[in-house]
mmCIF file with all atom_site columns, C-alpha atoms in Angstrom:
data_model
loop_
_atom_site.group_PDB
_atom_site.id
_atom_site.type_symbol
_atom_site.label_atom_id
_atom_site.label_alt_id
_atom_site.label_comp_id
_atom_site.label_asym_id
_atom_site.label_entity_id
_atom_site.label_seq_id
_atom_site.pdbx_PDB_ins_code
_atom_site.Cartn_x
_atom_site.Cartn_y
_atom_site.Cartn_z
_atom_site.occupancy
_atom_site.B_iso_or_equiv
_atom_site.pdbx_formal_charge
_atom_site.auth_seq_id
_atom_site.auth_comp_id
_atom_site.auth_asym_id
_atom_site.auth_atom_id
_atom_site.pdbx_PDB_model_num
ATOM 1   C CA . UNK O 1 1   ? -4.968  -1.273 110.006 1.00 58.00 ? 1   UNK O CA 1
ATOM 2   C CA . UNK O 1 2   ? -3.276  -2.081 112.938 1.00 69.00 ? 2   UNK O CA 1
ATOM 3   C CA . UNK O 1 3   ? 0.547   -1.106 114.333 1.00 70.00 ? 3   UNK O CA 1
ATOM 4   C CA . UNK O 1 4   ? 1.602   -4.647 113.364 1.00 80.00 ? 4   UNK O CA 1
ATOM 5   C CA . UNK O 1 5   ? 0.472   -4.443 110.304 1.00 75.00 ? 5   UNK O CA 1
ATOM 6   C CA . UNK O 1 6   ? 1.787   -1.549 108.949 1.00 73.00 ? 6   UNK O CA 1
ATOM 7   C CA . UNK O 1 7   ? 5.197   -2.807 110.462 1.00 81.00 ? 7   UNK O CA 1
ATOM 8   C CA . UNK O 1 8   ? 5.027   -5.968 108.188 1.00 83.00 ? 8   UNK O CA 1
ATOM 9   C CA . UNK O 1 9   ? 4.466   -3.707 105.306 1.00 79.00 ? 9   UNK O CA 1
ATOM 10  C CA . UNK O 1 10  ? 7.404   -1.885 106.006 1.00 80.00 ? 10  UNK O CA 1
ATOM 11  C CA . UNK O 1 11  ? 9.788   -4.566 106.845 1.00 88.00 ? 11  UNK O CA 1
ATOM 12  C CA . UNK O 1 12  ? 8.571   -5.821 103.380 1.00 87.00 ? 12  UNK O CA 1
ATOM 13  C CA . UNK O 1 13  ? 9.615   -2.668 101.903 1.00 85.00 ? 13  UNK O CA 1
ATOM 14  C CA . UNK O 1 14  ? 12.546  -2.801 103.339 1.00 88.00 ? 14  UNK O CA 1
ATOM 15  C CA . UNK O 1 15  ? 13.629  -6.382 103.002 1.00 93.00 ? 15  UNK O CA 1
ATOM 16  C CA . UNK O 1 16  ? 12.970  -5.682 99.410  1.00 91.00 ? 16  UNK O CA 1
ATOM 17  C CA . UNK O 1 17  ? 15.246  -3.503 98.602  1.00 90.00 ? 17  UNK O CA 1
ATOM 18  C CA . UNK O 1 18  ? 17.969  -4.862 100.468 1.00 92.00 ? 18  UNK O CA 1
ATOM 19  C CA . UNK O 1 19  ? 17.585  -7.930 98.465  1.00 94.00 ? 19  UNK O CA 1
ATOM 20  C CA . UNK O 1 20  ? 17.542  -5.827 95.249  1.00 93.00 ? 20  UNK O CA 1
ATOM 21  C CA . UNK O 1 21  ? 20.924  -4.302 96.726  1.00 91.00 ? 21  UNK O CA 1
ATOM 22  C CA . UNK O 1 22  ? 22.415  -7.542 97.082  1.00 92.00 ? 22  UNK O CA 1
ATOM 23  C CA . UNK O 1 23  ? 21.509  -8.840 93.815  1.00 94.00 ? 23  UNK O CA 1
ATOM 24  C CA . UNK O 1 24  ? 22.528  -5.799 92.329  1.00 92.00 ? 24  UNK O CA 1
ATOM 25  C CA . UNK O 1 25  ? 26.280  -5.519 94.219  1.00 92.00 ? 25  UNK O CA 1
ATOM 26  C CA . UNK O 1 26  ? 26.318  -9.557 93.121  1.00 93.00 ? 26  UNK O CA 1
ATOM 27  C CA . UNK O 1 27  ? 25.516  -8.513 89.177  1.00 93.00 ? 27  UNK O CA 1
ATOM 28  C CA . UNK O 1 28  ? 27.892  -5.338 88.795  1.00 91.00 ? 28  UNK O CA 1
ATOM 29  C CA . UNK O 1 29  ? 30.786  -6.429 91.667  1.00 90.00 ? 29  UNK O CA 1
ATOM 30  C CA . UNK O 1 30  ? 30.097  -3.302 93.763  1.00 89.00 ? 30  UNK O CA 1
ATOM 31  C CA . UNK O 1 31  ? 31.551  -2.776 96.689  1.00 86.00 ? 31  UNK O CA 1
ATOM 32  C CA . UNK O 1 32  ? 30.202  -2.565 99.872  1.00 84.00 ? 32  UNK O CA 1
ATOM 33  C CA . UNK O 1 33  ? 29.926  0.354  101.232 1.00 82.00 ? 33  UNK O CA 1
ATOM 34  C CA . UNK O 1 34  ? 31.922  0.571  104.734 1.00 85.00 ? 34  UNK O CA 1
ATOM 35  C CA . UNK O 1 35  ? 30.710  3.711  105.833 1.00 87.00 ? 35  UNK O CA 1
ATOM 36  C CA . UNK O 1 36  ? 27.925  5.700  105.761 1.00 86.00 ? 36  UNK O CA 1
ATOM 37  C CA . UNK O 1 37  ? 29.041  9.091  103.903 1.00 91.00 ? 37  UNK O CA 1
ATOM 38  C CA . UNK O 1 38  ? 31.237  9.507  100.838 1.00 90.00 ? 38  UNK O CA 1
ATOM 39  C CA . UNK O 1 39  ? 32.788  12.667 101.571 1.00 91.00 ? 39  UNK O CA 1
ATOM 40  C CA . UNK O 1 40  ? 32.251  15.652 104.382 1.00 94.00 ? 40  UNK O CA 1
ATOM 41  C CA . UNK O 1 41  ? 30.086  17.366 101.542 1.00 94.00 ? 41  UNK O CA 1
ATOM 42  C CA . UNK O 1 42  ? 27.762  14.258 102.006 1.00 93.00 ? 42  UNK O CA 1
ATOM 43  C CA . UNK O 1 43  ? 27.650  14.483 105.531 1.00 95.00 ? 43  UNK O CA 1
ATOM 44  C CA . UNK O 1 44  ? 26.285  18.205 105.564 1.00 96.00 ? 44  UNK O CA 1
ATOM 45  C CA . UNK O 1 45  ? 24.004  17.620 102.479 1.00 95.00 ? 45  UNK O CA 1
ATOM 46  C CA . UNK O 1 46  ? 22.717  14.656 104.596 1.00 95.00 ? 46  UNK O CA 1
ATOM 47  C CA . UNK O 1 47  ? 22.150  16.739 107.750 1.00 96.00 ? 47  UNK O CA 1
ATOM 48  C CA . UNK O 1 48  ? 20.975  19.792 105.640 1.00 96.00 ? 48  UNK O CA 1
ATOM 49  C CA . UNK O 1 49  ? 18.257  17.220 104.165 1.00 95.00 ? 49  UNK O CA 1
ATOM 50  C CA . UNK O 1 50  ? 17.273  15.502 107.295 1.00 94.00 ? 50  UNK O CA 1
ATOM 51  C CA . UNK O 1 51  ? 17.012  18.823 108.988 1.00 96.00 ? 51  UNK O CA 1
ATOM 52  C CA . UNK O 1 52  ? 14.679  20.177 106.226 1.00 94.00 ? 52  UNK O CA 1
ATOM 53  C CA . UNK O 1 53  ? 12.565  17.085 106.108 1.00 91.00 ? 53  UNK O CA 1
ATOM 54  C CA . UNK O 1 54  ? 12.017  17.417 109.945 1.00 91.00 ? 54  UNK O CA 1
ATOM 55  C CA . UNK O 1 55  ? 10.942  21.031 109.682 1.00 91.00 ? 55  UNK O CA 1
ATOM 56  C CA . UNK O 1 56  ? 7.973   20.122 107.108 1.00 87.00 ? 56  UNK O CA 1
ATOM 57  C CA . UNK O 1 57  ? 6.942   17.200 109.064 1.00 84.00 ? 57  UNK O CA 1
ATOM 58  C CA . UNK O 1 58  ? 6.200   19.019 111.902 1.00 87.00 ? 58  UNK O CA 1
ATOM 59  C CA . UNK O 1 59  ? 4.842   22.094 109.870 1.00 86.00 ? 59  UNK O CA 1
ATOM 60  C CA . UNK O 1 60  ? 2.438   20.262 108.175 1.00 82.00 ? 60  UNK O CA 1
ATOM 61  C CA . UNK O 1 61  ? 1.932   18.051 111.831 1.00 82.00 ? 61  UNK O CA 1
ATOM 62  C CA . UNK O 1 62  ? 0.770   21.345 113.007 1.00 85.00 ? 62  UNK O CA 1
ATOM 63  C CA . UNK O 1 63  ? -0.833  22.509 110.500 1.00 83.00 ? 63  UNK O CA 1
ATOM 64  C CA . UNK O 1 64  ? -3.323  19.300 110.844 1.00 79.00 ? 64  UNK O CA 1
ATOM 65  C CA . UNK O 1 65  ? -3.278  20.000 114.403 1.00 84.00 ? 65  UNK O CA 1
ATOM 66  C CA . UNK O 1 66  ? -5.063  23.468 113.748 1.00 86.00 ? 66  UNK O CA 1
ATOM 67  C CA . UNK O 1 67  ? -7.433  22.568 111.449 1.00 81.00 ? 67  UNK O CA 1
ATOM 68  C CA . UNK O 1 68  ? -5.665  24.269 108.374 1.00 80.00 ? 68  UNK O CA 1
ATOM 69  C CA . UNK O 1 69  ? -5.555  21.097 106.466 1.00 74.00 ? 69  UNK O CA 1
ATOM 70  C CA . UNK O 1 70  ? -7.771  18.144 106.215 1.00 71.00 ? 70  UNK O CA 1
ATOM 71  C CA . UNK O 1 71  ? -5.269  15.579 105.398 1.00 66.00 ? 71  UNK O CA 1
ATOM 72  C CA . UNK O 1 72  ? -2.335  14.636 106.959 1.00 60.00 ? 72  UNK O CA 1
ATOM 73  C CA . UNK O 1 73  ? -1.351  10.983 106.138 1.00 65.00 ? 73  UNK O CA 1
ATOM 74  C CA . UNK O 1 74  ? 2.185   10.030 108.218 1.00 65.00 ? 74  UNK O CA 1
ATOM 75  C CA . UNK O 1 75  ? 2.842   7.041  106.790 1.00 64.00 ? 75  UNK O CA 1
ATOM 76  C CA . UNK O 1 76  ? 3.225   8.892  103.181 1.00 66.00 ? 76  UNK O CA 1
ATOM 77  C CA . UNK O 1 77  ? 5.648   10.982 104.509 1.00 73.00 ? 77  UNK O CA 1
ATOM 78  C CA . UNK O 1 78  ? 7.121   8.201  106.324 1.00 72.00 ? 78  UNK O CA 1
ATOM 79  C CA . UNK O 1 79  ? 7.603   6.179  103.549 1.00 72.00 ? 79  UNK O CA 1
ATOM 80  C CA . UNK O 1 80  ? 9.218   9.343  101.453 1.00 82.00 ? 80  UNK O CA 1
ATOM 81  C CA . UNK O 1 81  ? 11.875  9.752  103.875 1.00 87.00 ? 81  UNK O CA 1
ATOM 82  C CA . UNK O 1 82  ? 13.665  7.005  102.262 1.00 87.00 ? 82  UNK O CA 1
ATOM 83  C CA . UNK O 1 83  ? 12.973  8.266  98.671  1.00 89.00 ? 83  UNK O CA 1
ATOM 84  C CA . UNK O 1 84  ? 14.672  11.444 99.516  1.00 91.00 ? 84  UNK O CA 1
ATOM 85  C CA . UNK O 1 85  ? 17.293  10.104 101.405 1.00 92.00 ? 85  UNK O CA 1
ATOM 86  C CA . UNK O 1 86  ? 18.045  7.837  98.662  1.00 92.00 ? 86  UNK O CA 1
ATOM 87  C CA . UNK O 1 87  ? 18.384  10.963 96.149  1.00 94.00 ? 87  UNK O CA 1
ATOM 88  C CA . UNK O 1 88  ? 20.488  12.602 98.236  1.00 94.00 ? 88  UNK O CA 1
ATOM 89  C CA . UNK O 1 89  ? 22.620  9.626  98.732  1.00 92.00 ? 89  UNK O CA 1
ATOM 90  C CA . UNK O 1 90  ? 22.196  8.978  94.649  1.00 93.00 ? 90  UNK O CA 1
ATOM 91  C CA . UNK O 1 91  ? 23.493  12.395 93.697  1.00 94.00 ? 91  UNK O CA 1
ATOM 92  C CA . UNK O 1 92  ? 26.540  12.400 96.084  1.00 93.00 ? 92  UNK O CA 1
ATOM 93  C CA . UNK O 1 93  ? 27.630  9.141  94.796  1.00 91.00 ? 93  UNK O CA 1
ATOM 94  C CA . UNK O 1 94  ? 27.484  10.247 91.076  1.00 92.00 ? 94  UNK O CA 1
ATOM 95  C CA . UNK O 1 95  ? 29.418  13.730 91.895  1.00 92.00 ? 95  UNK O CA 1
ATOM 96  C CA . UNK O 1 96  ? 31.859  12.333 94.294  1.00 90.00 ? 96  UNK O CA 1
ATOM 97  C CA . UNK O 1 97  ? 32.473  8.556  94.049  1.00 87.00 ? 97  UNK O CA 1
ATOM 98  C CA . UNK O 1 98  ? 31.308  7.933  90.289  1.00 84.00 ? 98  UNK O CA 1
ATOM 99  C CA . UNK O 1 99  ? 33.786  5.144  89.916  1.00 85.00 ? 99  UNK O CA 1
ATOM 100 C CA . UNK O 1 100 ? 32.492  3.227  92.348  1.00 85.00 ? 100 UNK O CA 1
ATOM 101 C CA . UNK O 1 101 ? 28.981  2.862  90.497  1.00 89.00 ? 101 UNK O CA 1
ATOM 102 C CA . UNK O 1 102 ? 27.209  2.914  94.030  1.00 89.00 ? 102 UNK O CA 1
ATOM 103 C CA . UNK O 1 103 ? 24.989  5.524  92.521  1.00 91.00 ? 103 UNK O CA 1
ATOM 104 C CA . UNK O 1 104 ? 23.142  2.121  90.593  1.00 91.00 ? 104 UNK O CA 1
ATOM 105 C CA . UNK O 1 105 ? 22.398  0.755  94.136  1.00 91.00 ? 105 UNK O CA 1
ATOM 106 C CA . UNK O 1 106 ? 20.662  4.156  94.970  1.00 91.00 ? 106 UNK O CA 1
ATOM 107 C CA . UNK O 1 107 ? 18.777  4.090  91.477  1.00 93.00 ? 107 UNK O CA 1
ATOM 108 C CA . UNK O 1 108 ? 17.169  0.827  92.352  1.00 93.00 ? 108 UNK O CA 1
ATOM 109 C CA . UNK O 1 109 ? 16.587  1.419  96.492  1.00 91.00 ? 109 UNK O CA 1
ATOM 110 C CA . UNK O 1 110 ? 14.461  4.707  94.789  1.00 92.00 ? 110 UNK O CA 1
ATOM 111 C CA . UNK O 1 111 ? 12.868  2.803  91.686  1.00 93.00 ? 111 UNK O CA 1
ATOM 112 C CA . UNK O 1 112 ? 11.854  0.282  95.083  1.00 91.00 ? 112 UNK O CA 1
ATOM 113 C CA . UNK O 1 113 ? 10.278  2.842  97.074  1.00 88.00 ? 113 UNK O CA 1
ATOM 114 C CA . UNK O 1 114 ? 8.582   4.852  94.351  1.00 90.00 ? 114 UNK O CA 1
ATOM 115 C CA . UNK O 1 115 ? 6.625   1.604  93.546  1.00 90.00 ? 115 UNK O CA 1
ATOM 116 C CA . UNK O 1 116 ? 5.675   0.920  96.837  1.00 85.00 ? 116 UNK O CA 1
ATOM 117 C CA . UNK O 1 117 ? 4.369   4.224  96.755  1.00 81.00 ? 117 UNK O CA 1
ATOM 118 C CA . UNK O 1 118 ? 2.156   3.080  93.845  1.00 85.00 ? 118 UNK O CA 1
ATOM 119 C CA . UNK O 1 119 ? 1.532   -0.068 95.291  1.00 84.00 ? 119 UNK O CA 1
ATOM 120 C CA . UNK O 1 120 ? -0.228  1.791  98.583  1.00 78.00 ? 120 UNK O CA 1
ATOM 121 C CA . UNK O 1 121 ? -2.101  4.275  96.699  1.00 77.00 ? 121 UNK O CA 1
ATOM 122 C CA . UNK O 1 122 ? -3.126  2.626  94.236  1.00 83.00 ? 122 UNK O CA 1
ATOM 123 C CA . UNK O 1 123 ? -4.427  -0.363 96.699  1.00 81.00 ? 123 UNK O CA 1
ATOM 124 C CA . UNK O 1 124 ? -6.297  2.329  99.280  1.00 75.00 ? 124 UNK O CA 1
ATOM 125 C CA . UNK O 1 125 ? -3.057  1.276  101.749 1.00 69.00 ? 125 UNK O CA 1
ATOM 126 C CA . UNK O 1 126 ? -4.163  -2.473 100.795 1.00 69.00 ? 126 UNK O CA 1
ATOM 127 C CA . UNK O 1 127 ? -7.510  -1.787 101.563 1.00 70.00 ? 127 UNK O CA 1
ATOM 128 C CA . UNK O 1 128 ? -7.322  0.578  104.511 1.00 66.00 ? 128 UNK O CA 1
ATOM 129 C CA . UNK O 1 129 ? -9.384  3.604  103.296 1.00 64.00 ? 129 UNK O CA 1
ATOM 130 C CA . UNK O 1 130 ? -11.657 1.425  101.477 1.00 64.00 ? 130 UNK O CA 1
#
């Protein structure tokens, strides 16, 4: 698999779940969200996250590069940036901005990515390990 291919898959990913957004804010008149964090709560839990999620990478990144584990597949964790990020996002909209039923956008963005998930296990990365 190629760099060019696994950029297509992504941009798939990706243009499918902003289409699932927009259908979504179309269906249940949600707003659209104007900036990035709710709250300053969001903010840190966002940073607190991202700064977490960058610490493993590079744990288990080095880890590989020892020899202390066998597998080290960057494109999973790749793709579960955006299902965490999405939770995070998910939980601070029900908390903090429940009204504004954003959290349903967040449901759907992770029901999107979990699936692809599936979808590139459960295909060998659409046939790359096979």
């Amino acid at each position: 698999m190629h760099f060019i291919d696994i950029l297509l898959i992504f941009a798939a990913l990706f243009i499918a779940a902003f289409i699932v957004e927009l259908i979504l804010t179309k269906i249940f008149n949600i707003e659209v969200r104007t900036q990035r964090y709710i709250n300053n709560t969001h903010k840190k839990r966002y940073r607190q996250f991202l700064i977490t999620y960058l610490v493993i990478l590079f744990i288990l990144f080095g880890l590989y590069i020892l020899g202390l584990i066998i597998v080290f597949i960057p494109i999973t964790l790749i793709v579960l940036y955006p299902v965490c990020s999405s939770i995070v996002d998910m939980v601070m909209e029900w908390k903090h901005a429940r009204e504004s039923r954003r959290f349903i956008i967040s449901i759907s963005n992770i029901a999107v990515y979990v699936s692809f998930i599936v979808l590139l296990f459960t295909t060998d990365f659409f046939g790359y390990y096979s």
